[in-house]
Amino acid sequence: MFQKEIYQNRRAQLIEKIDSGIILIMGNQESSMNYPSNTYKFRQDSNFLYYVGLNLPNMAMIIDVDAKKCTLYGDDFEIDDIIWMGPQPKMTELAQKSAIENTDSYANFDKVVEEAKKQNRKIHYLPPYRGESKIKLHNLLNIPFDELKSQASTDLIKAIVAQREVKSDIEIEQMEIACETGYKMQTTAMKMAKAGRKEAEIAGVLEGIAHSAGGNVSFPIILSQNGETLHNHDHSQTLEIGRMMLVDCGAENEMNYCSDYTRTIPVGGKFNDRQRAVYQIVVDANIKAIEAIKPNVLYRDIHFLACEIIVDGLKELGIMKGDTKKAVELGVHALFMPHGLGHQIGLDVHDMEDLGEDFVGYDDKTKRSELFGTAYLRMGKELKTGFVLTVEPGIYFVPTLIDIWKNENKSTEFINYGEVEKYKDFGGIRIEDDVLVTENGYRVLGRPVPKTIEEVEKFMSENMID
Ligand code: GLY
Ligand code: MN
């Protein structure tokens, strides 16, 4: 945990931004895998981590905005729990670590909410994403399950996003730790990417690196020779020369701050001519997009810059043609890059996505596009100092999508389908780094993971293990 004053100050700032009523910040419960007591690794709610910092299940906090009073709800361990789980701090000791003045039993959380409801006080809650929280809020507030998200407090969501999206120096220090683990995961994948090795063996080692560093993976590892499937969690193939392995992975450090990197590397360590040509376009898009990062720029414009670089590159390969800007404006690039340039990252790998992507990535000035591909841009709004973003352009050849567009004769003035056909067995390439917006520009977090063709080939030739 950070020092208790950090949490106290964050709560005081939040209180200033909310007019009146009570704020519910729900901690997470254990989550069962296949029978109640066999649970997944516990993951605390990120808002709870941000305002309370305690990484234990079965707690919740209520902030009474009018009385400027915070209360932590939870129960002390009984002897039965202690036998199985060892001695645990009392609730009062836990509350002190976060400078919370008041504690009460978990059952009394419900009573306070019910009382506030009777008094017609405004009850600010966040969109729940776990079953237990949904059931609790539904029972307490009498809101239908399918309206829990839409009736969540917009004032609270906006206040939290404004606070959490600007990372402080101590948060960046934590993210650097997560990046160091991400560096180890990515470079280990490079060392292991030898023909004949199973994807699963590499994915398992990478997962172990995240756990060994005291945390967890920041999302299920994406590792596949079929990189054209954007979130491919199938690791059943054996690596073959002539194919590329896409590895998209990151770690959460002990304090749950995240990293998220993607590298796409040639099996065996040497790019062939076709791989080299497509890779160079993506690396150019990654580097030029990063270089364009600075405060007051719309991230959507940097996304379009990356898309234009991709279209220009594909034109050189004879895959695309026509006016680059027009192609991007019409969303034609999305045949090859059907996703956005990146997202905010922090205590969540897609930071604050539980609060609603449009609240995090868009605002009154910047609205989400409805065009296929461009609509998937998670982050479009103006950048501010302290934001941390992923920059992750890619080029993918998705056979099913290519067939659909081709059969519809879609955008034939921009696409040479005859050429595209030749790449249907290529797979996909994505290159991703985590970047802090600074006062004057940007800083790429973490140790540089080999990225250019020269760096990747050199690293793999010097470090490949049997
Ligand atoms: N790295 C996975 C994602 O950004 O969705
Ligand atoms: Mn990402």
mmCIF file with all atom_site columns, C-alpha atoms and ligand atoms in Angstrom, residues 219 222 231 248 260 343 350 378 392 432, ligand 1:
data_model
loop_
_atom_site.group_PDB
_atom_site.id
_atom_site.type_symbol
_atom_site.label_atom_id
_atom_site.label_alt_id
_atom_site.label_comp_id
_atom_site.label_asym_id
_atom_site.label_entity_id
_atom_site.label_seq_id
_atom_site.pdbx_PDB_ins_code
_atom_site.Cartn_x
_atom_site.Cartn_y
_atom_site.Cartn_z
_atom_site.occupancy
_atom_site.B_iso_or_equiv
_atom_site.pdbx_formal_charge
_atom_site.auth_seq_id
_atom_site.auth_comp_id
_atom_site.auth_asym_id
_atom_site.auth_atom_id
_atom_site.pdbx_PDB_model_num
ATOM   1  C CA . PHE A 1 219 ? -5.021  -10.124 -18.669 1.00 0.00 ? 219 PHE A CA 1
ATOM   2  C CA . ILE A 1 222 ? -2.463  -13.689 -26.049 1.00 0.00 ? 222 ILE A CA 1
ATOM   3  C CA . HIS A 1 231 ? -7.418  -11.829 -28.722 1.00 0.00 ? 231 HIS A CA 1
ATOM   4  C CA . ASP A 1 248 ? 0.466   -9.671  -26.231 1.00 0.00 ? 248 ASP A CA 1
ATOM   5  C CA . ASP A 1 260 ? 0.717   -4.318  -21.552 1.00 0.00 ? 260 ASP A CA 1
ATOM   6  C CA . HIS A 1 343 ? -6.339  2.611   -24.370 1.00 0.00 ? 343 HIS A CA 1
ATOM   7  C CA . HIS A 1 350 ? -7.919  -1.226  -19.874 1.00 0.00 ? 350 HIS A CA 1
ATOM   8  C CA . ARG A 1 378 ? -11.221 2.903   -26.885 1.00 0.00 ? 378 ARG A CA 1
ATOM   9  C CA . GLU A 1 392 ? -0.594  -0.661  -30.394 1.00 0.00 ? 392 GLU A CA 1
ATOM   10 C CA . GLU A 1 432 ? 2.543   -2.243  -28.397 1.00 0.00 ? 432 GLU A CA 1
HETATM 11 N N1 . GLY B 2 .   ? -3.436  -6.164  -24.688 1.00 0.00 ? 1   GLY B N1 1
HETATM 12 C C1 . GLY B 2 .   ? -4.779  -6.566  -24.819 1.00 0.00 ? 1   GLY B C1 1
HETATM 13 C C2 . GLY B 2 .   ? -5.664  -5.432  -25.099 1.00 0.00 ? 1   GLY B C2 1
HETATM 14 O O1 . GLY B 2 .   ? -5.257  -4.310  -25.071 1.00 0.00 ? 1   GLY B O1 1
HETATM 15 O O2 . GLY B 2 .   ? -6.856  -5.621  -25.307 1.00 0.00 ? 1   GLY B O2 1
#
